[in-house]
Tab-separated table of C-alpha atoms in Angstrom:
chain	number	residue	atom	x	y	z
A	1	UNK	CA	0.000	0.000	0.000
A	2	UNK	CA	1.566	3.616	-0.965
A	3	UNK	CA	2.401	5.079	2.418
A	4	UNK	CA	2.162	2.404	4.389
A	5	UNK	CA	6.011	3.125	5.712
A	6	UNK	CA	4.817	6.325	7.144
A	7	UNK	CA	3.481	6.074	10.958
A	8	UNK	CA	2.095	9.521	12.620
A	9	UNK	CA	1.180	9.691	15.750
A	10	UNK	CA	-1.197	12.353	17.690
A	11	UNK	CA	-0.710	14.842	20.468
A	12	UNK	CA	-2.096	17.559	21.621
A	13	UNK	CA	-2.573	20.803	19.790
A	14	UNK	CA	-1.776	23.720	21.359
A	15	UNK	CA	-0.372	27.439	20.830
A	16	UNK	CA	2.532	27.071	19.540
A	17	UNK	CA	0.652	24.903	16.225
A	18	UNK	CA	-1.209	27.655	15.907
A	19	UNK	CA	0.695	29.583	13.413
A	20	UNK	CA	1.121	26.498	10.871
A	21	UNK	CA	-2.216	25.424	11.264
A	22	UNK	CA	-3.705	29.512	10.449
A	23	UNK	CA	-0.699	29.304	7.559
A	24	UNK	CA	-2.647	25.867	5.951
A	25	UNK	CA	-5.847	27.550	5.618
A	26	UNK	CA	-5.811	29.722	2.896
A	27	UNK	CA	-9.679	30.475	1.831
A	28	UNK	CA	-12.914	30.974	3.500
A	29	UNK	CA	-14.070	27.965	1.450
A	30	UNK	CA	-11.183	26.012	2.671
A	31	UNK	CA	-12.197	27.010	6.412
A	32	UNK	CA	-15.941	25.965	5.967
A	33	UNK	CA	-14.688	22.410	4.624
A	34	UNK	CA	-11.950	22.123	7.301
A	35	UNK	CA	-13.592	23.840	10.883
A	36	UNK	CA	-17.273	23.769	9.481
A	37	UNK	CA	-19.630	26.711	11.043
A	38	UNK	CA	-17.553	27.814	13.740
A	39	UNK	CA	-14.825	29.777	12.464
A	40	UNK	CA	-14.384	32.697	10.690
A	41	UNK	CA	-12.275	33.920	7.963
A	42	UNK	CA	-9.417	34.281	8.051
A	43	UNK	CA	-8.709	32.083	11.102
A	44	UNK	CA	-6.906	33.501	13.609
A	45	UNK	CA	-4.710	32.806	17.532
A	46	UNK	CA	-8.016	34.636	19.223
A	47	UNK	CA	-11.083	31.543	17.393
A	48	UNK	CA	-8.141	29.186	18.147
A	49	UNK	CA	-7.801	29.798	22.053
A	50	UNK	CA	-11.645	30.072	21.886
A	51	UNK	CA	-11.207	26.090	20.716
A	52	UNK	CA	-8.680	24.698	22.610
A	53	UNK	CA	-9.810	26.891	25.711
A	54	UNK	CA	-11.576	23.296	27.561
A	55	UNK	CA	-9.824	20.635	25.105
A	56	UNK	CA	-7.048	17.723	26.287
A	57	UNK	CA	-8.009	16.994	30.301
A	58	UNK	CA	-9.474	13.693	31.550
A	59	UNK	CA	-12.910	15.297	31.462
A	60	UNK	CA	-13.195	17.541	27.911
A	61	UNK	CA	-16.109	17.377	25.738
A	62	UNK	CA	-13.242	17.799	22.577
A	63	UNK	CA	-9.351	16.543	22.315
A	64	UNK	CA	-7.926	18.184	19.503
A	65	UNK	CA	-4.655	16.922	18.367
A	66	UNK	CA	-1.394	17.905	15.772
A	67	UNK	CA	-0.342	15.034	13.203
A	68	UNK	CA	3.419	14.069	13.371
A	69	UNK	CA	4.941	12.104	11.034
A	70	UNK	CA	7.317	10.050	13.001
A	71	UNK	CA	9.990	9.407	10.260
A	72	UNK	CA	10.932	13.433	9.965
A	73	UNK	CA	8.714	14.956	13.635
A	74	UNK	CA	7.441	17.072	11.552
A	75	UNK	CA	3.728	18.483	11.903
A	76	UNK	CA	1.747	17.332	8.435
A	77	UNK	CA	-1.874	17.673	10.013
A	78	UNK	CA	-4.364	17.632	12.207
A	79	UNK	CA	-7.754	16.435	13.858
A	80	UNK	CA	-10.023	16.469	16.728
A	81	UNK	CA	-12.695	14.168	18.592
A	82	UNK	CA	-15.251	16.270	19.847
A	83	UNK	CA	-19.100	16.570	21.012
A	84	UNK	CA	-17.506	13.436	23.299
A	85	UNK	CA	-20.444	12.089	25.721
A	86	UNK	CA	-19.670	10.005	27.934
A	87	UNK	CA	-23.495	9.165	28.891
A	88	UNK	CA	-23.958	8.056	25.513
A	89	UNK	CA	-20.401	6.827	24.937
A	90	UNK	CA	-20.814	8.851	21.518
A	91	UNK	CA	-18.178	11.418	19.881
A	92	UNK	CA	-17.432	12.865	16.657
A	93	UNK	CA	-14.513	13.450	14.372
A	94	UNK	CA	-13.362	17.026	13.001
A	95	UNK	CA	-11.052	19.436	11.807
A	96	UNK	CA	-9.372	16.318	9.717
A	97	UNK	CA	-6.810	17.946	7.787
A	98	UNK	CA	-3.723	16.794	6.046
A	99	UNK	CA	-2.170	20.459	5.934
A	100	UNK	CA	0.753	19.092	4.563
A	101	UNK	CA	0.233	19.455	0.434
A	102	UNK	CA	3.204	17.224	0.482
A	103	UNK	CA	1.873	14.441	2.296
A	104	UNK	CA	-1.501	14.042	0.630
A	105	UNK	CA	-2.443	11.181	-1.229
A	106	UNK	CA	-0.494	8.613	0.842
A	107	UNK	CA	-2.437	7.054	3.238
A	108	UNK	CA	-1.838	9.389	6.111
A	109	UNK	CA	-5.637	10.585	6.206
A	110	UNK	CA	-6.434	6.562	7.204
A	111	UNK	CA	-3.586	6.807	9.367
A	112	UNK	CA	-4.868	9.902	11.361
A	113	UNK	CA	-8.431	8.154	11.597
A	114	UNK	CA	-6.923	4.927	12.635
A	115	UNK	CA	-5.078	6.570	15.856
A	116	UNK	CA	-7.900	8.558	16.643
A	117	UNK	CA	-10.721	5.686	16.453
A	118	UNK	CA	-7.714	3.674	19.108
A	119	UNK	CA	-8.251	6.724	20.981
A	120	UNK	CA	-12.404	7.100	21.049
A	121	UNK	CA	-12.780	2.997	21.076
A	122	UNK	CA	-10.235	1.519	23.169
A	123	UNK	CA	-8.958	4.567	25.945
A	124	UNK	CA	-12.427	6.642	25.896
A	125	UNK	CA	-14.490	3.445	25.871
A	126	UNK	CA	-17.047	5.039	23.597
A	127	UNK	CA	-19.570	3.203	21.650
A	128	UNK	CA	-20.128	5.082	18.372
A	129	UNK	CA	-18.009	7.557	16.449
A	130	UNK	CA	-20.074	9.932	13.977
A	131	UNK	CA	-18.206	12.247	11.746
A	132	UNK	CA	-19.582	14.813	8.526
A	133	UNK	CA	-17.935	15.300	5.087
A	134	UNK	CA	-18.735	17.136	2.232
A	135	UNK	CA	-20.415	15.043	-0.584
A	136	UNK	CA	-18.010	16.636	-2.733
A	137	UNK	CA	-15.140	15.989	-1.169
A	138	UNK	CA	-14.311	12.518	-2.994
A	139	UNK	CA	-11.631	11.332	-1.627
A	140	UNK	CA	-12.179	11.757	1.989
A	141	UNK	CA	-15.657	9.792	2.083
A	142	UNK	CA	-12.933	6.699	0.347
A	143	UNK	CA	-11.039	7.221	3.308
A	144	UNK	CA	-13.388	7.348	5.846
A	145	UNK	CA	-15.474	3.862	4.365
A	146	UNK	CA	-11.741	2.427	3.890
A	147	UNK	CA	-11.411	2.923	7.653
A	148	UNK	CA	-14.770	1.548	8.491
A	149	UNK	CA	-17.451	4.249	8.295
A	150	UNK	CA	-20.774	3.513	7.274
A	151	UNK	CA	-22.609	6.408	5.251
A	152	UNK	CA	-25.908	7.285	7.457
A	153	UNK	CA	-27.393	9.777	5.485
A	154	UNK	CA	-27.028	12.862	3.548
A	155	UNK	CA	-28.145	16.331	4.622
A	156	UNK	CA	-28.742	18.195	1.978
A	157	UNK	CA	-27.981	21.489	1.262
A	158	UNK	CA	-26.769	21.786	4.845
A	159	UNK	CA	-23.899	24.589	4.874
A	160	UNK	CA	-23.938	27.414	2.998
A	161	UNK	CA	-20.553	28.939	1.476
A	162	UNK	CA	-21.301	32.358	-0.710
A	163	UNK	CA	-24.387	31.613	-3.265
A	164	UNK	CA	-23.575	27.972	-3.565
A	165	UNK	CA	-25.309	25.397	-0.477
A	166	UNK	CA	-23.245	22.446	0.049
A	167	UNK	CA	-24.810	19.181	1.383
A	168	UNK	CA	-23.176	16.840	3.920
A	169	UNK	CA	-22.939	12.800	4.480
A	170	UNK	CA	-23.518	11.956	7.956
A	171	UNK	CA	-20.993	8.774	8.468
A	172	UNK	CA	-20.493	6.822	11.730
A	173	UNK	CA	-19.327	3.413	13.024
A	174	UNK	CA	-19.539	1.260	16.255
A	175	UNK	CA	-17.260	-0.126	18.460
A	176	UNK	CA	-18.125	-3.750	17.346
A	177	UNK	CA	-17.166	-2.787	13.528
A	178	UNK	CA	-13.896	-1.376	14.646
A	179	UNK	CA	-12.932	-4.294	17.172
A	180	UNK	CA	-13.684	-6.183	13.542
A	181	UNK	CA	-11.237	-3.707	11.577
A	182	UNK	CA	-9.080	-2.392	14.465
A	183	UNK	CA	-5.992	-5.016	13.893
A	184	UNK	CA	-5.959	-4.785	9.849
């Protein structure tokens, strides 16, 4: 498989990624498809603080985490797990970004989603894992069935970016597909 020597590994995000992570988002389009709703453009340190400000402790409702490619320890991305409840052992994944133009189109995206499904199945003990994408966005929904998501449904016309509405697949999977797909 192309890629498959590279290994990342996640940690925690936090003010010093901010400038690299501002410097990968280049459009308001870009922001919409990366952060969703809840930034505005351009991104900037003050929305960042704003996201990180109750992240990474043993009782957040988000962990948002910086994508390191082991070989070089260089940051090439990033993602979160957020909306995490505990009740319902339920979270979702976001802000999935290969930032790296470099690195694209080499199997880190199923990387990235691999480490942070160990994360919301076997630390966080969570049930189901729910995540949106774009319909448009191709080659992400590949990556996200490829690592086990199940497409739910599609919401259409959902987000709206200038004159153009985009719609949005709902995907998610349980912890009894991934303890299928977890060791593959």
């Amino acid at each position: 498989m192309k890629g498959e020597g590279i290994i990342v590994e996640l940690k925690y995000f936090e003010r010093s990624d901010f400038k690299q992570l501002i410097n990968w988002i280049d459009s308001p389009a870009f922001l919409l498809q990366w952060g969703g709703p809840g930034f505005d453009y351009p991104l900037n340190d003050t929305q960042l603080e704003k996201y990180i400000e109750n992240a990474n402790n043993e009782n957040a409702e988000t962990m948002v985490y910086k994508v390191i490619d082991n070989e070089t320890g260089e940051t090439i991305g990033h993602i979160s797990l957020g909306k995490i409840d505990r009740k319902n052992k339920s979270a979702r994944v976001g802000k999935v970004l290969v930032g790296d133009k470099n690195s694209r189109g080499k199997g880190i995206g199923q990387q990235m989603i691999k480490e942070i499904l160990k994360i919301a199945f076997d630390e966080l003990q969570l049930h189901r894992v729910s995540l949106g994408v774009f319909d448009f966005n191709v080659s992400a929904i590949i990556c996200y069935e490829k690592a086990g998501f199940i497409k739910d449904g599609l919401l259409r016309d959902s987000r709206k970016n200038g004159d153009a509405y985009w719609s949005l697949w709902e995907m998610s999977i349980l912890e009894n597909e991934w303890l299928k797909i977890k060791n593959f």
